CSV table of C-alpha atoms in Angstrom, one decimal:
chain,number,residue,atom,x,y,z
A,29,MET,CA,-27.1,-27.5,-6.5
A,30,LYS,CA,-24.9,-25.5,-8.8
A,31,LYS,CA,-26.4,-22.2,-7.5
A,32,LYS,CA,-25.6,-23.3,-3.9
A,33,LEU,CA,-22.1,-24.2,-4.8
A,34,LEU,CA,-21.5,-20.9,-6.6
A,35,ALA,CA,-23.0,-18.9,-3.6
A,36,ALA,CA,-20.7,-20.8,-1.2
A,37,LEU,CA,-17.7,-20.1,-3.4
A,38,VAL,CA,-18.5,-16.4,-3.6
A,39,ALA,CA,-19.0,-16.2,0.2
A,40,ALA,CA,-15.7,-17.9,0.7
A,41,ALA,CA,-13.9,-15.5,-1.7
A,42,PHE,CA,-15.4,-12.5,0.1
A,43,ALA,CA,-14.4,-13.9,3.5
A,44,GLN,CA,-10.9,-14.5,2.3
A,45,ALA,CA,-10.7,-10.9,0.9
A,46,GLN,CA,-11.9,-9.5,4.2
A,47,ALA,CA,-9.4,-11.5,6.1
A,48,HIS,CA,-6.6,-9.9,4.0
A,49,GLY,CA,-7.9,-6.3,4.6
A,50,ALA,CA,-10.1,-5.9,1.5
A,51,VAL,CA,-13.4,-4.8,2.9
A,52,HIS,CA,-15.4,-3.9,-0.1
A,53,PRO,CA,-15.2,-5.3,-3.6
A,54,ILE,CA,-14.8,-2.8,-6.4
A,55,ILE,CA,-16.6,-3.3,-9.7
A,56,LEU,CA,-15.4,-1.5,-12.8
A,57,ASP,CA,-18.1,-0.4,-15.2
A,58,LYS,CA,-17.2,0.5,-18.8
A,59,SER,CA,-19.9,3.2,-18.8
A,60,LEU,CA,-18.1,4.9,-15.9
A,61,GLN,CA,-14.7,5.1,-17.6
A,62,PHE,CA,-13.1,8.4,-18.3
A,63,ASP,CA,-10.1,7.0,-20.1
A,64,ALA,CA,-8.8,3.7,-21.2
A,65,ALA,CA,-5.1,3.6,-22.0
A,66,ILE,CA,-4.7,7.3,-22.8
A,67,ALA,CA,-1.2,8.4,-23.8
A,68,LEU,CA,-0.8,11.6,-21.9
A,69,THR,CA,2.0,14.1,-22.8
A,70,VAL,CA,0.4,17.5,-22.3
A,71,THR,CA,-2.5,19.0,-20.4
A,72,ALA,CA,-5.7,17.4,-21.6
A,73,GLN,CA,-9.3,16.6,-20.6
A,74,SER,CA,-10.6,13.0,-20.3
A,75,ALA,CA,-11.7,11.4,-23.5
A,76,ASN,CA,-15.1,10.7,-22.0
A,77,THR,CA,-17.5,13.0,-20.2
A,78,LEU,CA,-19.7,10.9,-18.0
A,79,ASP,CA,-23.4,11.8,-18.2
A,80,MET,CA,-25.2,10.5,-15.2
A,81,LEU,CA,-28.5,10.8,-17.1
A,82,ALA,CA,-30.5,12.5,-14.3
A,83,GLN,CA,-29.4,14.8,-11.6
A,84,ARG,CA,-29.3,12.9,-8.3
A,85,ASP,CA,-27.5,13.0,-5.0
A,86,MET,CA,-24.8,10.4,-5.3
A,87,ALA,CA,-23.2,9.4,-2.0
A,88,ILE,CA,-24.9,12.2,-0.1
A,89,GLY,CA,-26.3,10.8,3.1
A,90,GLU,CA,-25.9,7.2,1.9
A,91,GLN,CA,-23.4,4.5,2.7
A,92,VAL,CA,-22.0,4.7,-0.8
A,93,GLY,CA,-18.7,6.2,-1.7
A,94,MET,CA,-17.5,7.5,-5.0
A,95,LEU,CA,-13.9,8.0,-6.1
A,96,VAL,CA,-12.0,8.4,-9.3
A,97,ARG,CA,-9.2,5.8,-9.6
A,98,THR,CA,-6.4,6.5,-12.1
A,99,THR,CA,-4.1,3.6,-12.8
A,100,ILE,CA,-0.7,4.2,-14.4
A,101,LEU,CA,-0.5,1.5,-17.1
A,102,THR,CA,2.9,2.4,-18.4
A,103,ALA,CA,5.3,4.6,-16.5
A,104,MET,CA,5.2,8.3,-17.2
A,105,THR,CA,8.5,9.8,-18.2
A,106,ALA,CA,9.7,13.4,-19.0
A,107,GLY,CA,12.9,15.1,-20.0
A,108,GLY,CA,12.8,17.1,-16.8
A,109,ALA,CA,10.9,17.5,-13.5
A,110,ALA,CA,7.3,17.2,-14.9
A,111,THR,CA,4.3,17.0,-12.6
A,112,LEU,CA,0.8,15.8,-13.1
A,113,THR,CA,-2.4,17.1,-11.4
A,114,ILE,CA,-5.7,15.4,-11.9
A,115,ALA,CA,-8.9,17.4,-11.3
A,116,VAL,CA,-12.4,15.9,-11.1
A,117,GLU,CA,-14.8,18.4,-12.5
A,118,GLY,CA,-18.6,18.4,-12.4
A,119,SER,CA,-21.3,20.3,-14.4
A,120,VAL,CA,-25.0,20.7,-14.3
A,121,ASP,CA,-25.2,21.7,-18.0
A,122,ASN,CA,-22.0,20.3,-19.7
A,123,VAL,CA,-21.0,23.9,-20.3
A,124,ALA,CA,-19.8,25.5,-16.9
A,125,TRP,CA,-17.4,23.2,-15.0
A,126,VAL,CA,-16.5,23.3,-11.3
A,127,VAL,CA,-13.6,21.4,-9.6
A,128,TYR,CA,-15.0,18.9,-7.1
A,129,ALA,CA,-11.7,17.4,-6.0
A,130,GLN,CA,-8.1,17.3,-7.2
A,131,THR,CA,-4.7,15.9,-6.4
A,132,ALA,CA,-1.7,17.9,-5.5
A,133,ALA,CA,1.1,18.0,-8.1
A,134,ILE,CA,2.5,14.5,-8.5
A,135,ALA,CA,6.2,14.2,-9.5
A,136,VAL,CA,6.8,12.2,-12.7
A,137,ALA,CA,9.2,9.9,-10.7
A,138,LEU,CA,6.1,8.7,-8.7
A,139,LEU,CA,4.1,7.9,-11.8
A,140,THR,CA,5.3,4.3,-12.2
A,141,ALA,CA,3.5,1.4,-13.9
A,142,GLY,CA,0.8,-0.1,-11.7
A,143,ARG,CA,0.6,2.9,-9.4
A,144,THR,CA,-3.0,3.9,-8.5
A,145,ILE,CA,-4.2,7.4,-7.6
A,146,ASP,CA,-7.5,7.5,-5.8
A,147,ILE,CA,-9.4,10.8,-5.6
A,148,PRO,CA,-12.5,10.5,-3.3
A,149,LEU,CA,-15.4,12.7,-4.3
A,150,PRO,CA,-16.7,14.9,-1.6
A,151,PRO,CA,-20.1,13.9,-0.1
A,152,GLN,CA,-21.5,17.3,-1.0
A,153,ALA,CA,-21.1,19.5,-4.0
A,154,PRO,CA,-19.1,22.7,-3.5
A,155,ALA,CA,-21.2,25.7,-2.4
A,156,ALA,CA,-23.5,27.0,-5.1
A,157,ALA,CA,-22.2,24.4,-7.6
A,158,GLY,CA,-25.3,22.3,-7.8
A,159,ILE,CA,-25.5,18.5,-8.1
A,160,PRO,CA,-23.6,17.6,-11.2
A,161,ARG,CA,-25.1,15.6,-14.0
A,162,TYR,CA,-21.8,15.5,-15.9
A,163,TYR,CA,-18.3,14.5,-14.8
A,164,ARG,CA,-14.9,14.8,-16.5
A,165,LEU,CA,-11.3,14.9,-15.6
A,166,THR,CA,-8.6,17.5,-16.4
A,167,TYR,CA,-5.0,16.2,-16.4
A,168,THR,CA,-2.6,19.1,-16.0
A,169,VAL,CA,1.0,18.5,-17.0
A,170,ALA,CA,3.3,21.2,-15.5
A,171,THR,CA,7.0,21.8,-16.2
A,172,GLY,CA,6.5,19.1,-18.9
A,173,PRO,CA,5.8,17.8,-21.4
A,174,MET,CA,5.7,14.1,-20.5
A,175,THR,CA,7.5,12.0,-23.1
A,176,ALA,CA,5.8,8.7,-22.5
A,177,GLY,CA,3.2,6.9,-20.4
A,178,THR,CA,-0.4,5.8,-20.4
A,179,LEU,CA,-3.1,5.7,-17.8
A,180,GLN,CA,-6.7,4.6,-17.2
A,181,SER,CA,-9.3,6.5,-15.1
A,182,ASP,CA,-12.6,5.2,-13.8
A,183,LEU,CA,-15.4,6.4,-11.6
A,184,ILE,CA,-15.8,3.8,-8.9
A,185,VAL,CA,-18.9,3.4,-6.7
A,186,SER,CA,-18.0,1.4,-3.6
A,187,GLY,CA,-20.2,-0.3,-1.0
A,188,ALA,CA,-19.2,2.0,1.8
A,189,GLN,CA,-18.3,5.6,2.2
A,190,GLN,CA,-14.7,6.2,1.4
A,191,ASN,CA,-13.2,8.0,4.4
A,192,ASN,CA,-9.6,7.5,3.3
A,193,PRO,CA,-7.5,10.5,2.3
A,194,PRO,CA,-6.5,10.8,-1.4
A,195,THR,CA,-3.6,8.5,-2.4
A,196,TYR,CA,-1.1,9.8,-4.9
């Protein structure tokens, strides 16, 4: 009886989410987190390099999308007109890195608390790059430094291919 009630509640929650435009639920996984509350002031790489354990085609030919979501936890500030660029890098050997996707330069004025920056991963690896086993992020601060601000970045696997352009 309890299982049926729980299933009905979950189904109702998904129906309500779909009615409000949320098509696919997103589940955050601690093992897919690049950074949790990192204080970013200068160019840096993510605290965590994600090891996908075995080379595999992720999102290629499947109805699965992958994206990196960065959430600004506390507003980024700078003494001047600083910008932030976030690059998603992949590697087959954890030594040589290739940029798979990146944002344009984002002005510090746009890096407000609660803002999310989604970077969809391409469905195919760049030519001659190979299928990555490892992923990391590089945060590039230009005309900076930043004087304050924290962010969190996660690799998100969604139930359907992300066809949306990057949001920043």
